[in-house]
């Protein structure tokens, strides 16, 4: 009698735990999956918008559009940059800050991305690495990494020199998988090579 | 019976063990284990992060990072000819003498810093002069005297500056561009300073005076705090490096760093108090018979206490440079706006600056209340709220936006009318017509706000044009549009044109939401709409910032302002801003003017809540205020650059901007500050350094998904639960 009473309860407990664990895994794995899936759509819309003035959104209800392609040859890395750094946009790809999202010889270009998805490769970036940016019109600019620093975003704001054609890459720090939501930011500055 | 016994036994065993021991023992252990594992991982990370952080902090350390005032720095151990890109400066030269003079006119201060240094060492050194500029300031003159040699800094066209620079490089001279060490740190390299030679640096810059809570304040950096960091040993320099730093530390400690300050303060309005929270000061009026800014108004005269320029000195003559100098002054309270006019004549042209100070609300509560009462009687408003509900607003942004909106609704006056427009790919408004404030309409609006959620694209044009035009219909009420968005737009130009071309444009106030809104767009939109831009960075700020904005705009202190000159014809008048905005609480208004002929007086007309307002100030020929032309040129450049936004020809704009920039020595995007060495015998010029251009501070976006931690803990839990189930199955089968 007693045996029958206890068996199902233990069974339920164990299954509940399994379900909870699975739920947790699916829920958290959804974010990188979404990040990966969206890349495919973004890539497609990037190729479509090549050479056109039109802004082609990756999916009809998207509130952003691709602005540039970033290539780092040494790391064999290619990434399409979206417009905007709001959480929704960053969930899909790295994004460029609105006011600094145009390739120009006298303007900075600022890109932010998630340290645990699109911008995880920033930890492998080294001094003197070359980064190439191409915009929709096919204009290309090369940058060389020349400064890396860690900034506490609660203590100071991001300082951008308005007239310097630098490329600024921002992501969270540390890159360690278990720590997130902290105030530290990893900021890489690359100078334009003429 | 025989069979039953083991069963019985088993069940007893089962009962006693599983019911009373296992569930109690294992659960806490499991929880404890997980906590310990996760906790340990986190701790490990933290110490790792700190270590890495610390390392990187050390890597970038140099005395340059700690400059708290003007200092001359050099590296003792670096061979002279070596021009290393990342050279560190580890020693500061002996500061002999420092003097700073301030010429304050209204909201602008012209600051001249003069410092002499001595190369104490027995060798030729290459040094760098560093000065931490205050925010909102720009260098426009530099003079360095090294024995016979002179270095003069000036503003040049960018391409020309580059040419000069290249030429110097080709002729074998060493020239290098400055590195960015810190925002707003002015640096200038000075080569070949002989042993025991004295050098004098004179730096002139213009600085905006802060105006907050009816208090003007000016800060001057004069803080030498060399922080000795024992761990800051450069791997290349090793022991030698650390010794050098120690030397630098003791060296600057021995420096007798006294400074002399002299300030001439011409606030333009009667002052209630002048004080310095940092140092003891002495104030006395500058006696000059040319001072005669007597307005016709009687009321104005009755309040005038110290409208004349004041001279301020340190009570001890000079002071040790160990903390920043702060000067604060306050205008005497007035219930009506106050006007001040400053004037400068250069090359037979007159530059004038009209400053209108808003009345102080804190002034005599009775009167204040009366004014409030009247204004709420007379100023009825039509407010249209436009809220962005596009996908980029998802998350905390939309929450902030909704909260701001709900908050704003509660502050409306009974005779105001309002409407709400929400947009993403399409738009909808809460009411077809602006509604008067009553319980019913508020309830309906709240319902409308609560059902909003962020989704879809950003189509701003139609809702904005609807807000701008519908509110333009109707009677004499003040029309205001409050535009809440993160500004994620790509058709800025089109929107600017829309704002620019709308007739009878209502006041447009933009509220930027989120950590990194498109502040450029919103600031410009507000400027064209003669309103203000408010940035709300996080949810905690909503109430404070919205209160500030709403109280500010609930009663414009003065509106429909315009300027007139006596005599009426003084030649072409160039006035910036060309559209004069309304005067609001807490924000003084500056209007810069250039005329061919000096007017005898300047009149300003405006409307208070219930009556007209008019002031006249006569200009005195002999009276000169330095720096007014610079302010005018700055305003002109800003105005010209705004032309780009509304689609003016880029080449023409560039030409005019450059002309103004070079003539008035004001920095612009097309020019740069370059220091040219002028050796007495050779006419050859050697450009030295380019000045740092001001950096803008942008908040950081959030850049972590944070999926890994829950993912891995999920995995751990899954493995554990599977393991547990296996065990249970084994137990059951056994």
Short mmCIF file of C-alpha atoms in Angstrom, two decimals, chain B residues 382-390 393 398 401-402 404-405 408-409 418-424 426-430 448-449 452 458-471 480-487 489 495 498 506-513 521-522 546 549:
data_model
loop_
_atom_site.label_atom_id
_atom_site.label_comp_id
_atom_site.label_asym_id
_atom_site.label_seq_id
_atom_site.Cartn_x
_atom_site.Cartn_y
_atom_site.Cartn_z
CA UNK B 382 -3.67 72.20 -26.94
CA UNK B 383 -1.33 69.35 -26.28
CA UNK B 384 -0.83 66.50 -28.68
CA UNK B 385 1.14 63.55 -27.43
CA UNK B 386 2.76 61.43 -30.09
CA UNK B 387 4.07 58.09 -28.87
CA UNK B 388 6.29 55.68 -30.76
CA UNK B 389 5.20 52.05 -30.41
CA UNK B 390 7.54 50.52 -32.98
CA UNK B 393 10.74 50.48 -28.33
CA UNK B 398 7.78 51.28 -24.04
CA UNK B 401 7.12 55.90 -22.62
CA UNK B 402 3.76 54.77 -21.26
CA UNK B 404 5.71 59.28 -19.04
CA UNK B 405 2.46 59.62 -20.88
CA UNK B 408 1.79 63.78 -18.19
CA UNK B 409 -1.97 63.23 -18.33
CA UNK B 418 -5.36 67.02 -25.52
CA UNK B 419 -5.05 64.15 -27.93
CA UNK B 420 -2.82 61.09 -28.17
CA UNK B 421 -1.41 59.59 -31.35
CA UNK B 422 0.33 56.22 -31.26
CA UNK B 423 2.24 54.97 -34.27
CA UNK B 424 4.35 52.15 -35.60
CA UNK B 426 0.55 52.79 -39.10
CA UNK B 427 -0.96 55.20 -36.60
CA UNK B 428 -4.06 55.60 -34.52
CA UNK B 429 -5.24 58.44 -32.33
CA UNK B 430 -7.18 58.11 -29.15
CA UNK B 448 -5.86 53.70 -24.80
CA UNK B 449 -2.35 53.95 -23.33
CA UNK B 452 -0.34 49.95 -26.42
CA UNK B 458 8.65 53.14 -37.62
CA UNK B 459 6.62 55.38 -39.92
CA UNK B 460 6.89 58.78 -38.36
CA UNK B 461 5.97 61.06 -41.17
CA UNK B 462 2.19 60.75 -41.24
CA UNK B 463 1.54 60.87 -37.49
CA UNK B 464 3.93 63.77 -37.05
CA UNK B 465 2.38 65.72 -39.86
CA UNK B 466 -1.06 65.03 -38.40
CA UNK B 467 0.04 66.22 -34.97
CA UNK B 468 1.65 69.34 -36.39
CA UNK B 469 -1.29 70.32 -38.56
CA UNK B 470 -4.34 69.40 -36.48
CA UNK B 471 -3.09 71.25 -33.49
CA UNK B 480 2.35 72.06 -28.04
CA UNK B 481 3.35 68.67 -29.38
CA UNK B 482 5.14 66.24 -27.09
CA UNK B 483 6.85 63.60 -29.13
CA UNK B 484 7.96 60.49 -27.23
CA UNK B 485 10.27 58.20 -29.23
CA UNK B 486 13.66 56.53 -29.41
CA UNK B 487 14.15 58.31 -32.71
CA UNK B 489 14.29 56.82 -38.04
CA UNK B 495 10.98 64.86 -41.26
CA UNK B 498 8.21 68.64 -42.73
CA UNK B 506 3.24 74.36 -32.78
CA UNK B 507 6.02 74.08 -30.20
CA UNK B 508 7.61 70.68 -30.56
CA UNK B 509 9.07 69.00 -27.48
CA UNK B 510 10.89 65.75 -27.98
CA UNK B 511 11.34 63.13 -25.29
CA UNK B 512 14.04 60.59 -26.00
CA UNK B 513 13.53 57.17 -24.47
CA UNK B 521 17.42 63.82 -34.60
CA UNK B 522 15.46 64.72 -31.51
CA UNK B 546 8.77 64.54 -16.99
CA UNK B 549 9.60 69.19 -18.69
#
